[in-house]
Coordinates of C-alpha atoms in Angstrom, one line a residue:
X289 CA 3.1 -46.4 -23.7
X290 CA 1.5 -45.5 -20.6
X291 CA -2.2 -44.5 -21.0
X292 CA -2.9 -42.8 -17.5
X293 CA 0.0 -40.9 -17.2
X294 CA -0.3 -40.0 -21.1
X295 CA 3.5 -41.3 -21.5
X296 CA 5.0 -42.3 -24.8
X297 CA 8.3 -43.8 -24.4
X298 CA 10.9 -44.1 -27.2
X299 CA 13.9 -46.9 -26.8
X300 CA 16.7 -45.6 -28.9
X301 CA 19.9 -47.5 -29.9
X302 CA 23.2 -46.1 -31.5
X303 CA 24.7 -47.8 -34.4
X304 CA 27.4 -45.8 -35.3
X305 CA 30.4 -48.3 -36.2
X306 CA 33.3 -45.9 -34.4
X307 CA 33.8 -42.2 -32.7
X308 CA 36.3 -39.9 -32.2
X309 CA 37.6 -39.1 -28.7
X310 CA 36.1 -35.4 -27.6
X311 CA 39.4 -34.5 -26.1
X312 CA 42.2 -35.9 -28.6
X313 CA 39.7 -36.2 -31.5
X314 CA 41.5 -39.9 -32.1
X315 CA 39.4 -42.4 -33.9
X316 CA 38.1 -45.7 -31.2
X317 CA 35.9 -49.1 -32.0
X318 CA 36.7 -50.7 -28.9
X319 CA 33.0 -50.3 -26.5
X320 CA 33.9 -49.9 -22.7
X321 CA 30.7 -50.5 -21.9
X322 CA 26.9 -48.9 -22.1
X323 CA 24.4 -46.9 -20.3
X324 CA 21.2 -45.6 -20.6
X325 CA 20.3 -41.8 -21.0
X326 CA 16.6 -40.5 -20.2
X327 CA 16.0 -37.4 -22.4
X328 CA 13.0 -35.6 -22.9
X329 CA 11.4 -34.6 -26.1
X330 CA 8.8 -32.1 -27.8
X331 CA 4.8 -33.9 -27.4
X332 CA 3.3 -36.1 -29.8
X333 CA -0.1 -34.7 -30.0
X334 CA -1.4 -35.0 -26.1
X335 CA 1.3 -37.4 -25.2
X336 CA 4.8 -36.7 -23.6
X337 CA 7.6 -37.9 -25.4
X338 CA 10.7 -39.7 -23.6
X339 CA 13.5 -41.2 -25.3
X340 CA 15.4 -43.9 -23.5
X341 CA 19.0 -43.6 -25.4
X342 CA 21.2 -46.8 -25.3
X343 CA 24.6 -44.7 -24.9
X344 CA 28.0 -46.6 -25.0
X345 CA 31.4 -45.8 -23.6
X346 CA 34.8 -46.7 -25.7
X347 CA 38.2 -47.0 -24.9
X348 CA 40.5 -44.0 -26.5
X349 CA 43.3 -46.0 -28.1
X350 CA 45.3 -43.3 -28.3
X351 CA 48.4 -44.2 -25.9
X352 CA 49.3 -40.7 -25.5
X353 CA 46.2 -39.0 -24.9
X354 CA 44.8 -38.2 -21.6
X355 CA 41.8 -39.5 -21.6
X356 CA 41.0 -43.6 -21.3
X357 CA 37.5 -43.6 -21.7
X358 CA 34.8 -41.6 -23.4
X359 CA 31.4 -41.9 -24.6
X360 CA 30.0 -41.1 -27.8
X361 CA 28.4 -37.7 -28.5
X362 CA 24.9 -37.8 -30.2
X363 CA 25.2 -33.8 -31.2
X364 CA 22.5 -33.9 -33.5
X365 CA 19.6 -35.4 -30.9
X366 CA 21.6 -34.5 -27.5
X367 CA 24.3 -32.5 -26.0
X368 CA 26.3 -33.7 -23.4
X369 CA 24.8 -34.2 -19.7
X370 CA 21.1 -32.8 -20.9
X371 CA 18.2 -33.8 -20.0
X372 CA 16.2 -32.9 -22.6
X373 CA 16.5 -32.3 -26.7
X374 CA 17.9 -29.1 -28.1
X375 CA 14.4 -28.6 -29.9
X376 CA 12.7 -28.7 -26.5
X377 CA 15.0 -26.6 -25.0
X378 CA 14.5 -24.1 -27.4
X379 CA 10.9 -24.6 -26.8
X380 CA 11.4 -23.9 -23.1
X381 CA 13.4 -20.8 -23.8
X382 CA 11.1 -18.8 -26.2
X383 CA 8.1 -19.7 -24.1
X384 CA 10.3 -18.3 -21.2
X385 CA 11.9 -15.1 -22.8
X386 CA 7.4 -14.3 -23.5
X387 CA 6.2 -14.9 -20.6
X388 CA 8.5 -15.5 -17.6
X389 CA 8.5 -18.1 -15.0
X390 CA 5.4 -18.9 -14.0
X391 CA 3.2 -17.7 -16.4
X392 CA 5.1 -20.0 -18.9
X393 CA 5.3 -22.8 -16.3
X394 CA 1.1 -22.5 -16.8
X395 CA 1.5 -22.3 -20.6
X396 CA 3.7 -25.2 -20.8
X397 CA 1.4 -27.4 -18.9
X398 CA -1.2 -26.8 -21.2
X399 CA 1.0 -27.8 -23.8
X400 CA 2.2 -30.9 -22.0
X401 CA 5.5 -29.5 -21.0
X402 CA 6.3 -30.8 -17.6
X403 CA 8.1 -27.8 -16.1
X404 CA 8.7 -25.3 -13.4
X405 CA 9.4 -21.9 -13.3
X406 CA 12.5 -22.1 -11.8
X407 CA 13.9 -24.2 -14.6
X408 CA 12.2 -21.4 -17.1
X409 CA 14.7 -18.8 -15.0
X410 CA 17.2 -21.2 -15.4
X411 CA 17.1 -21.3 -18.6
X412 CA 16.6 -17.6 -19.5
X413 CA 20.0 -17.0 -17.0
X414 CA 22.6 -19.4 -19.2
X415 CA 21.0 -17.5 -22.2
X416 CA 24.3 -14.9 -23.5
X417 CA 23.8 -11.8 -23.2
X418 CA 23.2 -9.8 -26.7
X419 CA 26.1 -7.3 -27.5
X420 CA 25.0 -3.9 -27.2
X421 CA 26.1 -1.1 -28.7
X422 CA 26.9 2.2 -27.3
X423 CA 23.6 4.6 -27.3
X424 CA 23.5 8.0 -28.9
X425 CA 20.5 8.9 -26.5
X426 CA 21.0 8.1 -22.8
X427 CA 17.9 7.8 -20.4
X428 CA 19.1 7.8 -16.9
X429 CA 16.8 7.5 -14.2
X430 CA 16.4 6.3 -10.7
X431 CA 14.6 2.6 -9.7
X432 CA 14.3 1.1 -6.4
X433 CA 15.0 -2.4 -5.4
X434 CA 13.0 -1.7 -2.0
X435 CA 11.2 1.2 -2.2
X436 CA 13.0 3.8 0.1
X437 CA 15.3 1.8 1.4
X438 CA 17.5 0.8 -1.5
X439 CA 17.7 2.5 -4.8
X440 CA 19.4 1.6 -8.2
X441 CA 20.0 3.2 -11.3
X442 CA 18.5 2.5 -14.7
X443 CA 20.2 3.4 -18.0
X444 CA 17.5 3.3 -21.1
X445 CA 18.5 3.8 -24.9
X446 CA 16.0 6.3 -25.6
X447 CA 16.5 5.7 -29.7
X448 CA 16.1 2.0 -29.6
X449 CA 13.3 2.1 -26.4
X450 CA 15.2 -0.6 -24.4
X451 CA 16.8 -1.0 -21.0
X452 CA 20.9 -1.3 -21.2
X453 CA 21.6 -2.0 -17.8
X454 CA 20.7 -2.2 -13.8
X455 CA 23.3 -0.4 -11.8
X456 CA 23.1 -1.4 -7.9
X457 CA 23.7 1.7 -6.3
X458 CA 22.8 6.2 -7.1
X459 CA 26.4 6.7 -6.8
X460 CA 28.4 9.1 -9.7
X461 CA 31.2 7.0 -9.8
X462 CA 29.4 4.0 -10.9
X463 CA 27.7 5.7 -13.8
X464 CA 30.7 7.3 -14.8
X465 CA 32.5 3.8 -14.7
X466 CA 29.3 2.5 -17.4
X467 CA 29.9 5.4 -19.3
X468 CA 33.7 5.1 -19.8
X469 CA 33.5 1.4 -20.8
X470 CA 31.1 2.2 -23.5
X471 CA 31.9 5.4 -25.1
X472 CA 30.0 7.5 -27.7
X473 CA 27.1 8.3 -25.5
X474 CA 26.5 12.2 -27.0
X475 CA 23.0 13.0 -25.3
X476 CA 22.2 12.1 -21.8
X477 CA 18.5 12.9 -20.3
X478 CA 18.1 12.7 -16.6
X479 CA 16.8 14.2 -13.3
X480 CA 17.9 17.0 -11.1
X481 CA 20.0 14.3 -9.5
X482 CA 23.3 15.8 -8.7
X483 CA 24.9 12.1 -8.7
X484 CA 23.7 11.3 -12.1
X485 CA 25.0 14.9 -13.4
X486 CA 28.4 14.5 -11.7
X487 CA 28.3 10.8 -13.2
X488 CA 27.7 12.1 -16.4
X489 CA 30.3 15.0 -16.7
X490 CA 33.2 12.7 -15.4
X491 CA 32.7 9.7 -17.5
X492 CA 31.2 11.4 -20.9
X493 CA 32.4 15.4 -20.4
X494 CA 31.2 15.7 -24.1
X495 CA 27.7 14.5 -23.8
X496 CA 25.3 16.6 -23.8
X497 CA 23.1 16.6 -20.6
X498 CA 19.3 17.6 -21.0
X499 CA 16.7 17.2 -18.9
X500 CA 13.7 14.8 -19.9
X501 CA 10.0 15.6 -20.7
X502 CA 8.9 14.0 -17.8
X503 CA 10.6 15.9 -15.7
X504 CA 10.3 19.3 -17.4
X505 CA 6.4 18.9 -17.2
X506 CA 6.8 17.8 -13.5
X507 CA 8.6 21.1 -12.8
X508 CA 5.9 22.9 -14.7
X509 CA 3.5 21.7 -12.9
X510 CA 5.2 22.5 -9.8
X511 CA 5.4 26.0 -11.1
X512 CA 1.9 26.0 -11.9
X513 CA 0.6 24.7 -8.5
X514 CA 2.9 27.4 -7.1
X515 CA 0.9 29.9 -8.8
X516 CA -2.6 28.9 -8.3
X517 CA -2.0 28.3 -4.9
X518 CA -1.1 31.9 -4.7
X519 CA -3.7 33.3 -6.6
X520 CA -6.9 31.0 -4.3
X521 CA -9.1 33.9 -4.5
X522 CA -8.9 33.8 -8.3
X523 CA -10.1 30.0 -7.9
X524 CA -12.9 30.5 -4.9
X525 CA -13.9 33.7 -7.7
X526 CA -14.4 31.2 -10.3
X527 CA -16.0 28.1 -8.1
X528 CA -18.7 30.8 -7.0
X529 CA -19.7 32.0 -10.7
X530 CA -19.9 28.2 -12.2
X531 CA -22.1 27.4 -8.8
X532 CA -24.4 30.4 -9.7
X533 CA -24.6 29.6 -13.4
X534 CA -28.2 28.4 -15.1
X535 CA -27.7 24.7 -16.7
X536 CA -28.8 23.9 -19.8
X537 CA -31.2 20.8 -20.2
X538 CA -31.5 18.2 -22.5
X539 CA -34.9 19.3 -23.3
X540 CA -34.1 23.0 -23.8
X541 CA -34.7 24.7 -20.7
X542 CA -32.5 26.4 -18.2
X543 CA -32.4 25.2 -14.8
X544 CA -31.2 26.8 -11.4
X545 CA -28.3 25.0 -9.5
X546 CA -28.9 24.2 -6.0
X547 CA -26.2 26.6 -3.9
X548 CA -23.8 25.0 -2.4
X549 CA -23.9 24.8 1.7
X550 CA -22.8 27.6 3.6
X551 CA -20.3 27.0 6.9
X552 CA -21.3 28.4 10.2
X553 CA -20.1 32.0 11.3
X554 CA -17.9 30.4 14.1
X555 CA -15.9 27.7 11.6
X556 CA -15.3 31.0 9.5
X557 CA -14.0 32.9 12.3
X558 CA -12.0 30.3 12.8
X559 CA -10.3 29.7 9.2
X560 CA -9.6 33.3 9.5
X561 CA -7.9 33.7 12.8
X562 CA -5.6 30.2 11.3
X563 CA -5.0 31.4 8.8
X564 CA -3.7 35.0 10.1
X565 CA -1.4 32.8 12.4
X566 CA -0.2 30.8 9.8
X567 CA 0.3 34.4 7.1
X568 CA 2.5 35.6 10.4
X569 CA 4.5 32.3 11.2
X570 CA 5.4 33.0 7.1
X571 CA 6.1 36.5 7.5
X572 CA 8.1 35.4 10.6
X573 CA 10.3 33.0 8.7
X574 CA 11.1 35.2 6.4
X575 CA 12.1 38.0 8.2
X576 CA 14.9 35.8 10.0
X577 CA 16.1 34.2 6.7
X578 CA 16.8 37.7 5.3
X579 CA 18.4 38.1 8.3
X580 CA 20.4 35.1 7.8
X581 CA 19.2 32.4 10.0
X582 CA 19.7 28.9 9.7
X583 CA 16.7 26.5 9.0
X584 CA 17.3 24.5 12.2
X585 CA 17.4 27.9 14.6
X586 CA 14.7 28.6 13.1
X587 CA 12.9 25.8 14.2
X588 CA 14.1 25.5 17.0
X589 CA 13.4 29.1 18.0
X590 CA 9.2 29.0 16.7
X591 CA 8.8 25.7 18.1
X592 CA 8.2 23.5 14.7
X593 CA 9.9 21.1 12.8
X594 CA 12.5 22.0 9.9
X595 CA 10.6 20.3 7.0
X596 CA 7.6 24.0 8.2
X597 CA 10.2 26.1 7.6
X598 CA 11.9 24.8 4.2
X599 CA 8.2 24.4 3.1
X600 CA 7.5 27.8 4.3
X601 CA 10.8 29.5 2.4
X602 CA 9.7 28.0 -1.1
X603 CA 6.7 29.8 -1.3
X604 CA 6.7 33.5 -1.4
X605 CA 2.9 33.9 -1.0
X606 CA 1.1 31.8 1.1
X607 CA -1.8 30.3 -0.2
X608 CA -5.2 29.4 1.3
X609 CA -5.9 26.3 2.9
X610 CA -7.9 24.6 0.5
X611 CA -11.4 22.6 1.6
X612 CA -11.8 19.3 1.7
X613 CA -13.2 17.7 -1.6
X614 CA -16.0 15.8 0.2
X615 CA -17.4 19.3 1.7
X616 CA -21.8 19.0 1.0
X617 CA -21.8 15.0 0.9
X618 CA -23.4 13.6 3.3
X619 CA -25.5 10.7 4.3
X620 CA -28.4 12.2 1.9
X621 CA -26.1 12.2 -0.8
X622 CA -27.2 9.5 -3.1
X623 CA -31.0 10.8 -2.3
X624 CA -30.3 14.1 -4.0
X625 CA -31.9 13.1 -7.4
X626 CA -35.2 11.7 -6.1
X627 CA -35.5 14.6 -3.6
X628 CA -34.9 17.0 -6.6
X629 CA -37.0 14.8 -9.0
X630 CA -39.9 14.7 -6.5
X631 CA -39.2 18.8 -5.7
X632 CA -39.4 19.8 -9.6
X633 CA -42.8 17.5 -9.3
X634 CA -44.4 19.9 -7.3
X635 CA -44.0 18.0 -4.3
X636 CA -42.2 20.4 -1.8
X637 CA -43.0 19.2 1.8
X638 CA -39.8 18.3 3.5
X639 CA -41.6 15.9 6.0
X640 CA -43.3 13.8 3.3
X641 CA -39.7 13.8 0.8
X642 CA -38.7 12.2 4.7
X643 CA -40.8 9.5 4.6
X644 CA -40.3 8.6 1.1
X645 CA -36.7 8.7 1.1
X646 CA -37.1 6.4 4.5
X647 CA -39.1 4.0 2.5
X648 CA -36.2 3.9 -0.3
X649 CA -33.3 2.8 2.1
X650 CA -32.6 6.0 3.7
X651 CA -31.0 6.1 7.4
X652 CA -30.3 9.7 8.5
X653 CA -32.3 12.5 10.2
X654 CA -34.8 14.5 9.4
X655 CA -33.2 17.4 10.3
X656 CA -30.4 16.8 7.2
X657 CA -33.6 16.5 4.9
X658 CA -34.6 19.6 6.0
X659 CA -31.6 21.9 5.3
X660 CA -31.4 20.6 2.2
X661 CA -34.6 21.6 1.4
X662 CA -34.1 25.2 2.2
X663 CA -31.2 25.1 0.4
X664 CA -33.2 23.7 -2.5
X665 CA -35.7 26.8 -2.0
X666 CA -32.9 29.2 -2.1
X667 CA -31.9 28.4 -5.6
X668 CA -34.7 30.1 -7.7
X669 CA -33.1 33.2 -5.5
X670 CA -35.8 33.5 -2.5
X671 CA -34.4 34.6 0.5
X672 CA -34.2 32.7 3.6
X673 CA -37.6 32.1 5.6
X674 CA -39.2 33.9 3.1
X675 CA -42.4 31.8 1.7
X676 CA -42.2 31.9 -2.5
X677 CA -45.6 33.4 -4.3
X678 CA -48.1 31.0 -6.2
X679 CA -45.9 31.2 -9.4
X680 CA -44.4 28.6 -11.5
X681 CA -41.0 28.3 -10.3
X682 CA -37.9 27.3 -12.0
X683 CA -36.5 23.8 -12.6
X684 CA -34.1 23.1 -9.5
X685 CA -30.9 21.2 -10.7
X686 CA -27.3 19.8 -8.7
X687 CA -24.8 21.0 -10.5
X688 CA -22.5 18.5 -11.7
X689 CA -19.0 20.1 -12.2
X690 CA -15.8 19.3 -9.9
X691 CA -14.3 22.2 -7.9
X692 CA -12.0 24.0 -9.1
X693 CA -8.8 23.5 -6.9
X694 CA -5.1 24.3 -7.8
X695 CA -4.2 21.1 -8.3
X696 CA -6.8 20.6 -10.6
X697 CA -6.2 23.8 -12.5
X698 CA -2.7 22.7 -13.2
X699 CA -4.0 19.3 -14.5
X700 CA -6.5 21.2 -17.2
X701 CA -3.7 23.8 -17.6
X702 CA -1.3 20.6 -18.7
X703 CA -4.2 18.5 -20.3
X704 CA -4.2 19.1 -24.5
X705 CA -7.2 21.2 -25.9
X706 CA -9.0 18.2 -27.8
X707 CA -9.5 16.1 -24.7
X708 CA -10.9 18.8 -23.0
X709 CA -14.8 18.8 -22.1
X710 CA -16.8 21.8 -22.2
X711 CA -16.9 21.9 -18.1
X712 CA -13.7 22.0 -18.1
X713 CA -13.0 24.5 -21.2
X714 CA -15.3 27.0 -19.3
X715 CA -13.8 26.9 -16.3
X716 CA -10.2 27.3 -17.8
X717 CA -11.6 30.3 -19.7
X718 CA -13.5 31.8 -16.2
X719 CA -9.4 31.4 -14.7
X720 CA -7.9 33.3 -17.5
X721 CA -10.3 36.4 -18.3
X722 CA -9.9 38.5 -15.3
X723 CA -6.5 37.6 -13.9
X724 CA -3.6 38.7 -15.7
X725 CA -0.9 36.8 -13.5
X726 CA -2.8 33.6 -13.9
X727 CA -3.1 34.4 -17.8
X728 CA 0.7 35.1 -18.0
X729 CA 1.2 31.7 -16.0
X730 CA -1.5 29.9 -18.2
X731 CA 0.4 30.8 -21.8

């Protein structure tokens, strides 16, 4: 017993009067000699157990056998050449088939089980493999050992919800070979992969092959985007109305949203004039693919790369170019409720809101401070420069709801009804009234 390395060791004897030879299975008393065997064991408590096994070797008597000396088996507390009990190793293995390597290598400690995760992996490799039967559902899908450099393919029984098997490469022949050695596959679910489809029809050619709901809502929503992206004014129609739209208070009164910020004449003149290039460039394209020119001359010809002009030839419409999602934040940003709190107050000189803001952490200009204060004395519907009457004005408000982009149209197009908010209800509903297209697209 050794108390500071919390050891417990067991000295063990055999006393079994004879054996039998493991490889003639001849009975033997004569001893050869004897050995010791260190073997690990299961814990006692919060002590490590090792057995120190007094083994002997005997003579096989048998004069026509092949073997002269063997040692006697001790199946019921060791196997042959291990280092540790079967009860331990089974231990080890279930500890390993939960967790892995070396989250089990920490669980084992903590149980006093000396062990690394490399003998965990160890372990879990001389495991057999189960026998698995053919699927009646296939799942086939693509998985990358190196992300764009080196791709596999995965094979899932969809019925059961397991993985079968890891093929190393994308190519049909491989999958075909998987299918033919186990037959009876009658439903196969993949990609657009025309590998996994030519895989499929030469090793199962009576499977069916469907596409899977992963993919058949990806390719909706790529019809979707398609559509809304073509349709932009339907979306800038509806951002304007929910920007313009009283909000409802907690305590029952309706307040005015603060416009959103206005871009200079010359940036607008500018979106327009890009964007008439860009409407050309399309029209451009697609007046030399009816005329039946290559992608590459095409290219090569407008002076732009191939990927413009397949991008270009899978839209019929261009859309819009979309603004950026950040457009009105700013340095002032995280001031906006104080400055509106202070502003519903009473308190509406832009210079003092300055100072106070100053005083609260704040590091940028007062010129920001004061364009957002005539923004804030827009909203009750003044116009510009013009000096509001001594009346009670209206409670000035940010409005709170995300633009409405075609990417996110698609998401609240694909999102179910319950989870919906009622943000995001309204402005699905705004999108569907007036525009028939986008209602057709949206059913």
């Amino acid at each position: 017993m050794d108390h500071a390395a919390g050891l417990l060791t067991w000295r063990v004897r055999s006393t079994q009067a004879r054996i039998y030879c493991p490889v003639c299975q001849f009975p033997t008393r004569r001893v050869h000699s004897r050995y010791v065997r260190t073997v690990a064991d299961l814990p006692w408590g919060s002590w490590r157990v090792v057995l120190h096994l007094q083994v002997r070797k005997f003579f096989c008597v048998n004069g026509r056998g092949t073997r002269r000396i063997c040692t006697e088996r001790l199946s019921r507390l060791v196997t042959p050449w291990a280092r540790r009990t079967p009860r331990l190793a089974d231990w080890l293995v279930h500890i390993a088939l939960a967790l892995g390597g070396t989250a089990g290598a920490r669980l084992s400690r903590g149980l006093g089980l000396v062990v690394s995760r490399n003998t965990l992996l160890r372990l879990l490799r001389r495991l057999p493999m189960p026998d698995v039967a053919a699927p009646q559902v296939l799942g086939v899908d693509d998985w990358a050992y190196r992300k764009r450099q080196t791709s596999g393919t995965v094979l899932i029984d969809l019925e059961r919800q397991r993985p079968l098997a890891l093929l190393p490469d994308r190519e049909a022949k491989t999958f075909a070979l998987w299918l033919q050695v186990h037959p009876g596959v009658g439903v196969i679910t993949r990609d657009r992969s025309r590998a996994d489809a030519d895989g499929a029809r030469q090793g199962a050619p009576d499977a069916i092959q469907v596409a899977d709901r992963f993919h058949l809502l990806q390719n909706l929503a790529a019809a979707l985007d398609q559509v809304f992206n073509a349709h932009g004014q339907a979306l800038k129609a509806v951002n304007e109305a929910l920007s313009q739209a009283p909000v409802a208070q907690p305590d029952r009164t309706v307040a005015v949203p603060v416009p959103p910020p206005s871009s200079p004449r010359t940036a607008q003149e500018l979106a327009h004039q890009r964007q008439a290039r860009r409407l050309a460039l399309h029209q451009q394209i697609w007046a030399f693919h009816q005329q039946g020119w290559p992608g590459w001359a095409m290219a090569q010809h407008l002076g732009i790369g191939q990927n413009t002009v397949f991008r270009y030839l899978r839209i019929t419409t261009l859309p819009e170019r979309q603004r950026r999602t950040a457009r009105g934040r700013s340095i002032l940003t995280p001031s906006h409720a104080y400055l509106l709190d202070r502003w519903n107050a009473g308190h509406r000189d832009a210079r003092q809101l300055f100072r106070e803001i100053q005083q609260r952490g704040y590091a940028g200009s007062y010129p920001t401070v004061a364009r957002y204060a005539q923004r804030v004395r827009q909203a009750p519907g003044q116009a510009r420069h013009h000096r509001p009457p001594r009346q009670a004005l209206p409670v000035v408000t940010a409005p709170s709801y995300r633009q409405l982009t075609a990417r996110r149209a698609t998401w609240l197009v694909l999102r179910r009804p319950e989870r919906q908010d009622d943000d995001e209800a309204a402005q699905l509903a705004q999108l569907n009234a007036p525009h028939p297209e986008v209602a057709a697209a949206i059913v």
